[in-house]
Amino acid sequence: MATRKKEATSFDTGVRQSNAVVLSVAQGLYTAAVAIDLTLTGLTGYQLAPDKSLATLPFALITVASAIATLFASLLMQKIGRRRGFVIGAATGALGGLVSVWAILQNDFWWFCLGTAAVGIFQAFAQYYRLAAADSVAPQQKAKAISMVLAGGVIAAILGPALAAWSKNLFPTLFAGSYLMVFLLGVGSILVLVFGFRDVEAEIIPADEAAVARSLTTVFRQPISLAALANNVIGGVVMMFVMTAAPLAAVANHHSIDDGANIIQWHLVGMFAPSFVAGHLIKRYGMPSVLFAGMLLSAACTFIASASSSLPAFYVALLCLGIGWNFMFVGGTALLASSHTPAERAKVQGVAELVRNIFTAAASLVAGPILERFGWVNLNLVNVPLLVVAAALTVFWMRTERSSERVVSDSPAASR
């Protein structure tokens, strides 16, 4: 009996380790697919729209559909398992790519909207890849697992736009071939998840714990939850706010459209490349140090962008922004994964991702009007008080953690 238990534990550990690798590959395929949509959907929408004022609707539907499906995706995976849920998400994305191809060939704007909305649903499921990796490892390994998954986006951030450019003329109708790549990348995700990912046996939830699962209000009032939300949400808002406006600001400052695209590609590398080291940095220097480094880099983006409108300033500012977002996002996700019990997981993670999606979607929608009315410098300065709030809530969590550690160390049981 002891031998069987040991073998089962060894198998379980192996599955947990391989899952992070599989999810990293799946993250890369998903990121490449979404990068194609983000690169071309605005242009394709303009090409197909019966009324040019509707041209940005297909692009907006990616974010809107993702926000609507976020909580549903978490609750569904609680019932049917993450493996089946992830496959459903990838299949929906593949179908969305295929619908988009058909819509472009038929010159049908509304079917194209349906296709991009399906890719948004793919995004809703895929955003749980990092959390699935974190939930399958010990607390001290969560940040490393999250970093490994996000690292899968590094090559994809470059590959996606390159695929979009290479395949846009595969069919007589412009851009139809690019959305065929979205379909193929979705199919690739399905195959990777079906043959590589395994649901690790769910942790046994004691009856008394399941019965007293806390309310969402109680969970999100915890200092660790507030710090997690602050870093995930504010980091995402600051990043989306500047990233959305940067190409427009670059062109307005007499740089070329290609320069604007290259700035964003450089920013995407900054978003994902630090994932190779973020987990190790957290282990070596501690979570607070990496979180504050992320906030300082995000603030550096603000001040560099405000100080100069030269092309090098755009590149450096957007690179700092990408790295800053990565540090805040990896750290915030690790805090979120440690803030709840297994019984509370689906609702807590679903609501946290919903909140993040709503705020980042709002940031992307208001960035253009704010840039138009108040200018590039003022748009960047808006981020400063947001980062101050993130820092304050992170300090609040740190002080609470230290107080708890002192109470434990001063207890009679600890002194024995």
mmCIF file of C-alpha atoms in Angstrom:
data_model
loop_
_atom_site.group_PDB
_atom_site.id
_atom_site.type_symbol
_atom_site.label_atom_id
_atom_site.label_comp_id
_atom_site.label_asym_id
_atom_site.label_seq_id
_atom_site.Cartn_x
_atom_site.Cartn_y
_atom_site.Cartn_z
ATOM 1 C CA MET A 1 0.000 0.000 0.000
ATOM 2 C CA ALA A 2 2.826 2.391 0.888
ATOM 3 C CA THR A 3 4.517 1.633 -2.438
ATOM 4 C CA ARG A 4 1.352 2.405 -4.395
ATOM 5 C CA LYS A 5 0.922 5.676 -2.541
ATOM 6 C CA LYS A 6 4.520 6.618 -3.301
ATOM 7 C CA GLU A 7 4.063 5.793 -6.993
ATOM 8 C CA ALA A 8 0.861 7.853 -7.152
ATOM 9 C CA THR A 9 2.593 10.803 -5.522
ATOM 10 C CA SER A 10 5.496 10.558 -7.980
ATOM 11 C CA PHE A 11 3.077 10.447 -10.941
ATOM 12 C CA ASP A 12 1.127 13.399 -9.558
ATOM 13 C CA THR A 13 4.301 15.462 -9.162
ATOM 14 C CA GLY A 14 5.371 14.661 -12.715
ATOM 15 C CA VAL A 15 1.997 15.739 -14.092
ATOM 16 C CA ARG A 16 2.124 18.997 -12.152
ATOM 17 C CA GLN A 17 5.569 19.808 -13.559
ATOM 18 C CA SER A 18 4.681 18.901 -17.151
ATOM 19 C CA ASN A 19 1.441 20.885 -16.985
ATOM 20 C CA ALA A 20 3.379 24.140 -16.602
ATOM 21 C CA VAL A 21 5.382 23.351 -19.754
ATOM 22 C CA VAL A 22 2.229 22.419 -21.704
ATOM 23 C CA LEU A 23 0.465 25.581 -20.566
ATOM 24 C CA SER A 24 3.487 27.645 -21.617
ATOM 25 C CA VAL A 25 3.203 26.228 -25.162
ATOM 26 C CA ALA A 26 -0.574 26.803 -25.127
ATOM 27 C CA GLN A 27 0.022 30.384 -23.959
ATOM 28 C CA GLY A 28 2.356 30.935 -26.910
ATOM 29 C CA LEU A 29 -0.172 29.620 -29.442
ATOM 30 C CA TYR A 30 -2.977 31.695 -27.887
ATOM 31 C CA THR A 31 -0.849 34.857 -27.785
ATOM 32 C CA ALA A 32 0.117 34.450 -31.446
ATOM 33 C CA ALA A 33 -3.535 34.011 -32.432
ATOM 34 C CA VAL A 34 -4.710 37.041 -30.464
ATOM 35 C CA ALA A 35 -1.775 39.120 -31.728
ATOM 36 C CA ILE A 36 -2.988 38.523 -35.296
ATOM 37 C CA ASP A 37 -6.474 39.683 -34.353
ATOM 38 C CA LEU A 38 -5.160 42.727 -32.501
ATOM 39 C CA THR A 39 -2.894 43.646 -35.430
ATOM 40 C CA LEU A 40 -5.453 43.413 -38.237
ATOM 41 C CA THR A 41 -8.979 43.629 -36.817
ATOM 42 C CA GLY A 42 -9.145 47.421 -36.917
ATOM 43 C CA LEU A 43 -8.102 47.479 -40.580
ATOM 44 C CA THR A 44 -10.384 44.580 -41.506
ATOM 45 C CA GLY A 45 -13.306 46.146 -39.671
ATOM 46 C CA TYR A 46 -12.799 49.361 -41.641
ATOM 47 C CA GLN A 47 -12.661 47.337 -44.857
ATOM 48 C CA LEU A 48 -15.948 45.505 -44.146
ATOM 49 C CA ALA A 49 -18.028 48.013 -42.171
ATOM 50 C CA PRO A 50 -21.186 49.254 -43.942
ATOM 51 C CA ASP A 51 -20.848 52.415 -41.829
ATOM 52 C CA LYS A 52 -17.242 53.436 -41.123
ATOM 53 C CA SER A 53 -18.214 54.594 -37.645
ATOM 54 C CA LEU A 54 -18.643 50.872 -36.823
ATOM 55 C CA ALA A 55 -15.102 49.995 -37.938
ATOM 56 C CA THR A 56 -13.741 49.529 -34.399
ATOM 57 C CA LEU A 57 -16.679 47.361 -33.232
ATOM 58 C CA PRO A 58 -15.049 43.996 -34.125
ATOM 59 C CA PHE A 59 -11.920 45.011 -32.200
ATOM 60 C CA ALA A 60 -13.957 46.105 -29.164
ATOM 61 C CA LEU A 61 -15.913 42.827 -29.210
ATOM 62 C CA ILE A 62 -12.726 40.856 -28.452
ATOM 63 C CA THR A 63 -12.415 42.645 -25.101
ATOM 64 C CA VAL A 64 -16.158 42.784 -24.404
ATOM 65 C CA ALA A 65 -16.719 39.075 -25.110
ATOM 66 C CA SER A 66 -13.715 38.190 -22.963
ATOM 67 C CA ALA A 67 -15.043 40.240 -20.043
ATOM 68 C CA ILE A 68 -18.537 38.722 -20.313
ATOM 69 C CA ALA A 69 -17.236 35.130 -20.512
ATOM 70 C CA THR A 70 -14.575 35.408 -17.778
ATOM 71 C CA LEU A 71 -16.657 34.414 -14.741
ATOM 72 C CA PHE A 72 -18.625 31.813 -16.729
ATOM 73 C CA ALA A 73 -15.350 30.189 -17.837
ATOM 74 C CA SER A 74 -14.131 29.839 -14.246
ATOM 75 C CA LEU A 75 -17.406 28.351 -12.992
ATOM 76 C CA LEU A 76 -17.637 25.984 -15.970
ATOM 77 C CA MET A 77 -14.125 24.663 -15.373
ATOM 78 C CA GLN A 78 -14.980 24.049 -11.735
ATOM 79 C CA LYS A 79 -17.671 21.623 -12.945
ATOM 80 C CA ILE A 80 -16.040 19.917 -15.932
ATOM 81 C CA GLY A 81 -12.333 20.340 -15.179
ATOM 82 C CA ARG A 82 -9.775 22.732 -16.578
ATOM 83 C CA ARG A 83 -8.626 20.425 -19.377
ATOM 84 C CA ARG A 84 -12.086 20.265 -20.960
ATOM 85 C CA GLY A 85 -12.628 23.964 -20.339
ATOM 86 C CA PHE A 86 -9.365 24.950 -21.975
ATOM 87 C CA VAL A 87 -10.161 22.754 -24.985
ATOM 88 C CA ILE A 88 -13.605 24.383 -25.305
ATOM 89 C CA GLY A 89 -11.950 27.815 -25.212
ATOM 90 C CA ALA A 90 -9.372 26.884 -27.871
ATOM 91 C CA ALA A 91 -12.066 25.290 -30.057
ATOM 92 C CA THR A 92 -14.132 28.479 -29.817
ATOM 93 C CA GLY A 93 -11.090 30.509 -30.868
ATOM 94 C CA ALA A 94 -10.416 28.194 -33.829
ATOM 95 C CA LEU A 95 -14.060 28.471 -34.872
ATOM 96 C CA GLY A 96 -13.822 32.251 -34.571
ATOM 97 C CA GLY A 97 -10.854 32.281 -36.938
ATOM 98 C CA LEU A 98 -12.735 30.150 -39.450
ATOM 99 C CA VAL A 99 -15.858 32.336 -39.223
ATOM 100 C CA SER A 100 -13.668 35.414 -39.765
ATOM 101 C CA VAL A 101 -12.183 33.872 -42.937
ATOM 102 C CA TRP A 102 -15.657 33.152 -44.292
ATOM 103 C CA ALA A 103 -16.899 36.632 -43.354
ATOM 104 C CA ILE A 104 -14.009 38.332 -45.155
ATOM 105 C CA LEU A 105 -14.472 36.227 -48.281
ATOM 106 C CA GLN A 106 -18.208 37.010 -48.221
ATOM 107 C CA ASN A 107 -17.658 40.685 -47.317
ATOM 108 C CA ASP A 108 -19.972 40.235 -44.316
ATOM 109 C CA PHE A 109 -19.251 42.650 -41.469
ATOM 110 C CA TRP A 110 -21.622 41.148 -38.904
ATOM 111 C CA TRP A 111 -20.288 37.603 -39.295
ATOM 112 C CA PHE A 112 -16.816 39.074 -38.859
ATOM 113 C CA CYS A 113 -17.992 40.592 -35.562
ATOM 114 C CA LEU A 114 -19.151 37.135 -34.490
ATOM 115 C CA GLY A 115 -15.741 35.705 -35.367
ATOM 116 C CA THR A 116 -13.807 38.260 -33.304
ATOM 117 C CA ALA A 117 -16.202 37.815 -30.368
ATOM 118 C CA ALA A 118 -15.391 34.075 -30.448
ATOM 119 C CA VAL A 119 -11.690 34.920 -30.182
ATOM 120 C CA GLY A 120 -12.596 37.016 -27.132
ATOM 121 C CA ILE A 121 -14.121 33.902 -25.537
ATOM 122 C CA PHE A 122 -10.875 32.048 -26.301
ATOM 123 C CA GLN A 123 -9.100 34.828 -24.432
ATOM 124 C CA ALA A 124 -11.442 34.433 -21.433
ATOM 125 C CA PHE A 125 -10.446 30.773 -21.018
ATOM 126 C CA ALA A 126 -6.756 31.243 -21.854
ATOM 127 C CA GLN A 127 -6.244 33.852 -19.151
ATOM 128 C CA TYR A 128 -6.635 30.996 -16.623
ATOM 129 C CA TYR A 129 -3.557 29.159 -17.957
ATOM 130 C CA ARG A 130 -1.305 30.968 -15.496
ATOM 131 C CA LEU A 131 -3.678 30.363 -12.591
ATOM 132 C CA ALA A 132 -3.962 26.663 -13.444
ATOM 133 C CA ALA A 133 -0.175 26.414 -13.290
ATOM 134 C CA ALA A 134 -0.070 28.279 -9.967
ATOM 135 C CA ASP A 135 -2.813 26.125 -8.419
ATOM 136 C CA SER A 136 -0.945 22.899 -9.199
ATOM 137 C CA VAL A 137 2.273 23.691 -7.292
ATOM 138 C CA ALA A 138 3.367 24.464 -3.744
ATOM 139 C CA PRO A 139 3.025 28.088 -2.526
ATOM 140 C CA GLN A 140 6.764 28.812 -2.827
ATOM 141 C CA GLN A 141 6.715 27.688 -6.484
ATOM 142 C CA LYS A 142 3.657 29.635 -7.655
ATOM 143 C CA ALA A 143 5.515 32.686 -8.998
ATOM 144 C CA LYS A 144 7.935 30.462 -10.928
ATOM 145 C CA ALA A 145 5.061 28.462 -12.486
ATOM 146 C CA ILE A 146 3.241 31.663 -13.489
ATOM 147 C CA SER A 147 6.433 33.047 -15.037
ATOM 148 C CA MET A 148 6.977 29.852 -17.028
ATOM 149 C CA VAL A 149 3.503 30.073 -18.549
ATOM 150 C CA LEU A 150 3.789 33.757 -19.437
ATOM 151 C CA ALA A 151 7.211 33.129 -20.977
ATOM 152 C CA GLY A 152 5.382 31.272 -23.742
ATOM 153 C CA GLY A 153 4.225 34.637 -25.050
ATOM 154 C CA VAL A 154 7.728 35.931 -25.850
ATOM 155 C CA ILE A 155 8.167 34.347 -29.277
ATOM 156 C CA ALA A 156 4.442 34.634 -29.983
ATOM 157 C CA ALA A 157 4.544 38.418 -29.473
ATOM 158 C CA ILE A 158 6.889 38.580 -32.459
ATOM 159 C CA LEU A 159 5.502 35.595 -34.380
ATOM 160 C CA GLY A 160 1.865 36.791 -34.357
ATOM 161 C CA PRO A 161 2.344 40.067 -36.260
ATOM 162 C CA ALA A 162 4.874 38.367 -38.573
ATOM 163 C CA LEU A 163 2.344 35.622 -39.396
ATOM 164 C CA ALA A 164 -0.322 38.266 -39.988
ATOM 165 C CA ALA A 165 1.901 40.062 -42.507
ATOM 166 C CA TRP A 166 3.068 36.867 -44.246
ATOM 167 C CA SER A 167 -0.406 35.351 -44.681
ATOM 168 C CA LYS A 168 -2.523 38.404 -45.513
ATOM 169 C CA ASN A 169 -2.387 37.701 -49.268
ATOM 170 C CA LEU A 170 -2.878 33.913 -49.175
ATOM 171 C CA PHE A 171 -6.384 34.431 -50.583
ATOM 172 C CA PRO A 172 -7.493 36.901 -53.265
ATOM 173 C CA THR A 173 -9.332 38.853 -50.562
ATOM 174 C CA LEU A 174 -6.940 40.806 -48.345
ATOM 175 C CA PHE A 175 -6.479 39.526 -44.748
ATOM 176 C CA ALA A 176 -8.525 36.308 -45.166
ATOM 177 C CA GLY A 177 -5.330 34.240 -45.006
ATOM 178 C CA SER A 178 -4.298 35.887 -41.737
ATOM 179 C CA TYR A 179 -7.466 34.734 -40.003
ATOM 180 C CA LEU A 180 -6.832 31.230 -41.346
ATOM 181 C CA MET A 181 -3.696 31.379 -39.166
ATOM 182 C CA VAL A 182 -5.945 32.153 -36.162
ATOM 183 C CA PHE A 183 -7.891 28.973 -36.961
ATOM 184 C CA LEU A 184 -4.710 26.874 -37.273
ATOM 185 C CA LEU A 185 -3.229 28.259 -34.045
ATOM 186 C CA GLY A 186 -6.492 27.437 -32.259
ATOM 187 C CA VAL A 187 -6.340 23.875 -33.597
ATOM 188 C CA GLY A 188 -2.730 23.661 -32.409
ATOM 189 C CA SER A 189 -3.862 24.731 -28.940
ATOM 190 C CA ILE A 190 -6.527 22.012 -28.909
ATOM 191 C CA LEU A 191 -3.976 19.315 -29.782
ATOM 192 C CA VAL A 192 -1.464 20.505 -27.177
ATOM 193 C CA LEU A 193 -4.103 20.596 -24.437
ATOM 194 C CA VAL A 194 -5.762 17.284 -25.345
ATOM 195 C CA PHE A 195 -2.525 15.302 -25.515
ATOM 196 C CA GLY A 196 -0.382 17.213 -23.027
ATOM 197 C CA PHE A 197 -2.455 18.713 -20.220
ATOM 198 C CA ARG A 198 -3.882 16.624 -17.387
ATOM 199 C CA ASP A 199 -6.212 17.680 -14.610
ATOM 200 C CA VAL A 200 -4.346 16.980 -11.390
ATOM 201 C CA GLU A 201 -6.624 15.234 -8.924
ATOM 202 C CA ALA A 202 -8.515 17.905 -7.071
ATOM 203 C CA GLU A 203 -7.409 18.650 -3.537
ATOM 204 C CA ILE A 204 -9.736 17.001 -1.055
ATOM 205 C CA ILE A 205 -11.801 19.694 0.568
ATOM 206 C CA PRO A 206 -12.748 18.836 4.154
ATOM 207 C CA ALA A 207 -16.477 18.914 4.766
ATOM 208 C CA ASP A 208 -16.132 21.576 7.444
ATOM 209 C CA GLU A 209 -14.047 23.804 5.120
ATOM 210 C CA ALA A 210 -16.521 23.452 2.255
ATOM 211 C CA ALA A 211 -19.367 24.294 4.603
ATOM 212 C CA VAL A 212 -17.709 27.515 5.799
ATOM 213 C CA ALA A 213 -16.354 28.757 2.470
ATOM 214 C CA ARG A 214 -16.138 32.505 2.947
ATOM 215 C CA SER A 215 -18.127 35.096 1.076
ATOM 216 C CA LEU A 216 -16.483 37.007 -1.755
ATOM 217 C CA THR A 217 -16.634 40.177 0.346
ATOM 218 C CA THR A 218 -14.686 38.505 3.144
ATOM 219 C CA VAL A 219 -12.058 37.128 0.759
ATOM 220 C CA PHE A 220 -11.520 40.399 -1.093
ATOM 221 C CA ARG A 221 -11.264 42.420 2.118
ATOM 222 C CA GLN A 222 -8.084 40.554 3.036
ATOM 223 C CA PRO A 223 -4.889 42.624 2.666
ATOM 224 C CA ILE A 224 -3.373 39.939 0.406
ATOM 225 C CA SER A 225 -6.430 40.073 -1.885
ATOM 226 C CA LEU A 226 -6.347 43.876 -2.017
ATOM 227 C CA ALA A 227 -2.652 43.805 -2.919
ATOM 228 C CA ALA A 228 -3.304 41.156 -5.583
ATOM 229 C CA LEU A 229 -6.111 43.193 -7.165
ATOM 230 C CA ALA A 230 -4.106 46.420 -6.953
ATOM 231 C CA ASN A 231 -1.152 44.969 -8.828
ATOM 232 C CA ASN A 232 -3.183 42.988 -11.386
ATOM 233 C CA VAL A 233 -5.814 45.646 -12.092
ATOM 234 C CA ILE A 234 -3.785 48.849 -11.791
ATOM 235 C CA GLY A 235 -0.810 47.292 -13.576
ATOM 236 C CA GLY A 236 -3.160 46.275 -16.400
ATOM 237 C CA VAL A 237 -4.905 49.649 -16.557
ATOM 238 C CA VAL A 238 -1.633 51.612 -16.694
ATOM 239 C CA MET A 239 -0.263 49.270 -19.362
ATOM 240 C CA MET A 240 -3.392 49.292 -21.544
ATOM 241 C CA PHE A 241 -3.860 53.038 -21.162
ATOM 242 C CA VAL A 242 -0.400 53.869 -22.509
ATOM 243 C CA MET A 243 -0.123 50.982 -25.010
ATOM 244 C CA THR A 244 -3.402 51.896 -26.720
ATOM 245 C CA ALA A 245 -2.455 55.544 -27.115
ATOM 246 C CA ALA A 246 1.262 55.121 -27.927
ATOM 247 C CA PRO A 247 0.992 54.418 -31.700
ATOM 248 C CA LEU A 248 -1.402 57.352 -32.136
ATOM 249 C CA ALA A 249 0.885 59.620 -30.109
ATOM 250 C CA ALA A 250 3.923 58.499 -32.119
ATOM 251 C CA VAL A 251 2.247 59.371 -35.419
ATOM 252 C CA ALA A 252 1.008 62.676 -33.983
ATOM 253 C CA ASN A 253 4.637 63.487 -33.104
ATOM 254 C CA HIS A 254 5.692 62.991 -36.746
ATOM 255 C CA HIS A 255 6.923 59.407 -36.481
ATOM 256 C CA SER A 256 5.844 56.882 -39.122
ATOM 257 C CA ILE A 257 3.080 54.277 -38.845
ATOM 258 C CA ASP A 258 5.782 51.591 -39.020
ATOM 259 C CA ASP A 259 7.518 53.257 -36.073
ATOM 260 C CA GLY A 260 4.270 53.037 -34.110
ATOM 261 C CA ALA A 261 3.962 49.321 -34.886
ATOM 262 C CA ASN A 262 7.597 48.668 -33.943
ATOM 263 C CA ILE A 263 7.143 50.481 -30.628
ATOM 264 C CA ILE A 264 4.291 48.130 -29.727
ATOM 265 C CA GLN A 265 6.261 45.057 -30.793
ATOM 266 C CA TRP A 266 9.140 46.172 -28.558
ATOM 267 C CA HIS A 267 6.634 46.714 -25.756
ATOM 268 C CA LEU A 268 5.254 43.177 -26.202
ATOM 269 C CA VAL A 269 8.755 41.755 -25.829
ATOM 270 C CA GLY A 270 9.071 43.756 -22.613
ATOM 271 C CA MET A 271 5.766 42.310 -21.393
ATOM 272 C CA PHE A 272 6.759 38.665 -21.796
ATOM 273 C CA ALA A 273 10.566 38.349 -21.830
ATOM 274 C CA PRO A 274 10.973 39.072 -18.064
ATOM 275 C CA SER A 275 8.892 35.963 -17.385
ATOM 276 C CA PHE A 276 12.090 33.928 -17.794
ATOM 277 C CA VAL A 277 13.503 35.543 -14.638
ATOM 278 C CA ALA A 278 10.552 37.016 -12.681
ATOM 279 C CA GLY A 279 9.951 33.831 -10.667
ATOM 280 C CA HIS A 280 13.646 33.552 -9.771
ATOM 281 C CA LEU A 281 13.770 37.232 -8.791
ATOM 282 C CA ILE A 282 10.794 36.799 -6.460
ATOM 283 C CA LYS A 283 12.427 33.754 -4.854
ATOM 284 C CA ARG A 284 15.744 35.577 -4.380
ATOM 285 C CA TYR A 285 14.677 39.111 -3.471
ATOM 286 C CA GLY A 286 11.135 38.578 -2.199
ATOM 287 C CA MET A 287 7.695 39.400 -3.540
ATOM 288 C CA PRO A 288 7.554 43.039 -2.318
ATOM 289 C CA SER A 289 10.843 43.955 -4.015
ATOM 290 C CA VAL A 290 9.674 42.674 -7.404
ATOM 291 C CA LEU A 291 6.253 44.323 -7.065
ATOM 292 C CA PHE A 292 7.790 47.703 -6.219
ATOM 293 C CA ALA A 293 10.307 47.317 -9.052
ATOM 294 C CA GLY A 294 7.328 46.846 -11.385
ATOM 295 C CA MET A 295 5.680 50.012 -10.072
ATOM 296 C CA LEU A 296 8.908 52.025 -10.407
ATOM 297 C CA LEU A 297 9.418 50.859 -13.996
ATOM 298 C CA SER A 298 5.813 51.765 -14.829
ATOM 299 C CA ALA A 299 6.384 55.191 -13.257
ATOM 300 C CA ALA A 300 9.626 55.525 -15.254
ATOM 301 C CA CYS A 301 7.592 55.001 -18.422
ATOM 302 C CA THR A 302 5.350 57.892 -17.402
ATOM 303 C CA PHE A 303 8.204 60.310 -16.764
ATOM 304 C CA ILE A 304 10.258 59.322 -19.838
ATOM 305 C CA ALA A 305 7.212 59.679 -22.105
ATOM 306 C CA SER A 306 6.380 63.033 -20.525
ATOM 307 C CA ALA A 307 9.931 64.348 -20.872
ATOM 308 C CA SER A 308 10.454 63.644 -24.581
ATOM 309 C CA SER A 309 8.515 62.790 -27.719
ATOM 310 C CA SER A 310 11.582 61.489 -29.579
ATOM 311 C CA LEU A 311 11.509 58.002 -31.076
ATOM 312 C CA PRO A 312 14.112 56.594 -28.611
ATOM 313 C CA ALA A 313 11.991 57.926 -25.722
ATOM 314 C CA PHE A 314 8.950 56.049 -27.039
ATOM 315 C CA TYR A 315 10.968 52.826 -27.299
ATOM 316 C CA VAL A 316 12.492 53.098 -23.804
ATOM 317 C CA ALA A 317 9.215 54.176 -22.181
ATOM 318 C CA LEU A 318 7.198 51.331 -23.701
ATOM 319 C CA LEU A 319 9.915 48.785 -22.834
ATOM 320 C CA CYS A 320 9.860 49.965 -19.197
ATOM 321 C CA LEU A 321 6.067 49.749 -19.255
ATOM 322 C CA GLY A 322 6.146 46.150 -20.491
ATOM 323 C CA ILE A 323 8.653 44.986 -17.878
ATOM 324 C CA GLY A 324 6.824 46.869 -15.127
ATOM 325 C CA TRP A 325 3.529 45.237 -16.087
ATOM 326 C CA ASN A 326 5.156 41.793 -16.071
ATOM 327 C CA PHE A 327 6.550 42.168 -12.546
ATOM 328 C CA MET A 328 3.236 43.493 -11.178
ATOM 329 C CA PHE A 329 1.208 40.851 -13.038
ATOM 330 C CA VAL A 330 3.316 37.842 -12.014
ATOM 331 C CA GLY A 331 3.466 39.012 -8.399
ATOM 332 C CA GLY A 332 -0.209 39.955 -8.255
ATOM 333 C CA THR A 333 -1.247 36.604 -9.716
ATOM 334 C CA ALA A 334 0.869 34.719 -7.157
ATOM 335 C CA LEU A 335 -0.800 36.703 -4.352
ATOM 336 C CA LEU A 336 -4.249 35.993 -5.805
ATOM 337 C CA ALA A 337 -3.512 32.246 -5.986
ATOM 338 C CA SER A 338 -2.558 32.319 -2.276
ATOM 339 C CA SER A 339 -5.575 34.340 -1.114
ATOM 340 C CA HIS A 340 -8.268 31.659 -1.139
ATOM 341 C CA THR A 341 -9.016 28.034 -0.292
ATOM 342 C CA PRO A 342 -9.716 25.355 -2.941
ATOM 343 C CA ALA A 343 -13.438 25.620 -2.157
ATOM 344 C CA GLU A 344 -13.387 29.351 -2.955
ATOM 345 C CA ARG A 345 -11.159 29.128 -6.044
ATOM 346 C CA ALA A 346 -13.636 29.290 -8.932
ATOM 347 C CA LYS A 347 -15.616 32.290 -7.709
ATOM 348 C CA VAL A 348 -12.633 34.254 -6.390
ATOM 349 C CA GLN A 349 -10.520 33.794 -9.523
ATOM 350 C CA GLY A 350 -13.508 34.413 -11.792
ATOM 351 C CA VAL A 351 -14.461 37.665 -10.090
ATOM 352 C CA ALA A 352 -10.842 38.865 -9.920
ATOM 353 C CA GLU A 353 -10.374 38.265 -13.648
ATOM 354 C CA LEU A 354 -13.731 39.897 -14.411
ATOM 355 C CA VAL A 355 -12.741 43.034 -12.499
ATOM 356 C CA ARG A 356 -9.370 43.146 -14.269
ATOM 357 C CA ASN A 357 -10.993 42.728 -17.682
ATOM 358 C CA ILE A 358 -13.596 45.438 -17.061
ATOM 359 C CA PHE A 359 -11.032 48.021 -15.961
ATOM 360 C CA THR A 360 -8.514 47.257 -18.712
ATOM 361 C CA ALA A 361 -11.285 47.338 -21.321
ATOM 362 C CA ALA A 362 -12.391 50.726 -20.003
ATOM 363 C CA ALA A 363 -8.775 51.952 -20.123
ATOM 364 C CA SER A 364 -8.446 50.947 -23.781
ATOM 365 C CA LEU A 365 -11.729 52.684 -24.660
ATOM 366 C CA VAL A 366 -10.955 56.018 -22.953
ATOM 367 C CA ALA A 367 -7.273 56.229 -23.934
ATOM 368 C CA GLY A 368 -8.017 57.625 -27.406
ATOM 369 C CA PRO A 369 -10.426 60.368 -26.295
ATOM 370 C CA ILE A 370 -8.129 61.421 -23.424
ATOM 371 C CA LEU A 371 -5.141 61.569 -25.784
ATOM 372 C CA GLU A 372 -7.155 63.647 -28.241
ATOM 373 C CA ARG A 373 -8.403 66.101 -25.620
ATOM 374 C CA PHE A 374 -5.564 66.379 -23.092
ATOM 375 C CA GLY A 375 -2.445 65.218 -24.974
ATOM 376 C CA TRP A 376 0.220 62.549 -24.548
ATOM 377 C CA VAL A 377 1.949 64.104 -21.522
ATOM 378 C CA ASN A 378 -1.226 64.488 -19.453
ATOM 379 C CA LEU A 379 -2.383 60.988 -20.395
ATOM 380 C CA ASN A 380 0.826 59.586 -18.899
ATOM 381 C CA LEU A 381 0.611 61.693 -15.750
ATOM 382 C CA VAL A 382 -2.828 60.218 -14.966
ATOM 383 C CA ASN A 383 -1.043 56.948 -14.170
ATOM 384 C CA VAL A 384 0.970 58.386 -11.262
ATOM 385 C CA PRO A 385 -1.851 58.434 -8.642
ATOM 386 C CA LEU A 386 -2.927 54.953 -9.751
ATOM 387 C CA LEU A 387 0.557 53.593 -9.060
ATOM 388 C CA VAL A 388 0.554 55.353 -5.674
ATOM 389 C CA VAL A 389 -2.650 53.464 -4.783
ATOM 390 C CA ALA A 390 -1.027 50.165 -5.825
ATOM 391 C CA ALA A 391 2.009 50.930 -3.675
ATOM 392 C CA ALA A 392 -0.135 51.867 -0.660
ATOM 393 C CA LEU A 393 -2.177 48.645 -0.788
ATOM 394 C CA THR A 394 0.992 46.592 -1.214
ATOM 395 C CA VAL A 395 2.520 48.262 1.868
ATOM 396 C CA PHE A 396 -0.721 47.551 3.775
ATOM 397 C CA TRP A 397 -0.406 43.826 2.906
ATOM 398 C CA MET A 398 3.289 43.776 3.891
ATOM 399 C CA ARG A 399 2.600 45.346 7.285
ATOM 400 C CA THR A 400 -0.220 42.896 7.960
ATOM 401 C CA GLU A 401 2.015 39.941 7.033
ATOM 402 C CA ARG A 402 4.760 41.159 9.359
ATOM 403 C CA SER A 403 2.297 41.660 12.199
ATOM 404 C CA SER A 404 0.991 38.109 11.729
ATOM 405 C CA GLU A 405 4.532 36.710 11.725
ATOM 406 C CA ARG A 406 5.325 38.549 14.971
ATOM 407 C CA VAL A 407 2.167 37.179 16.618
ATOM 408 C CA VAL A 408 3.089 33.621 15.585
ATOM 409 C CA SER A 409 6.703 33.979 16.764
ATOM 410 C CA ASP A 410 5.580 35.421 20.117
ATOM 411 C CA SER A 411 3.004 32.668 20.769
ATOM 412 C CA PRO A 412 3.687 30.107 23.546
ATOM 413 C CA ALA A 413 3.635 27.253 21.000
ATOM 414 C CA ALA A 414 6.383 28.887 18.931
ATOM 415 C CA SER A 415 8.601 29.444 21.977
ATOM 416 C CA ARG A 416 8.569 25.784 23.038
#
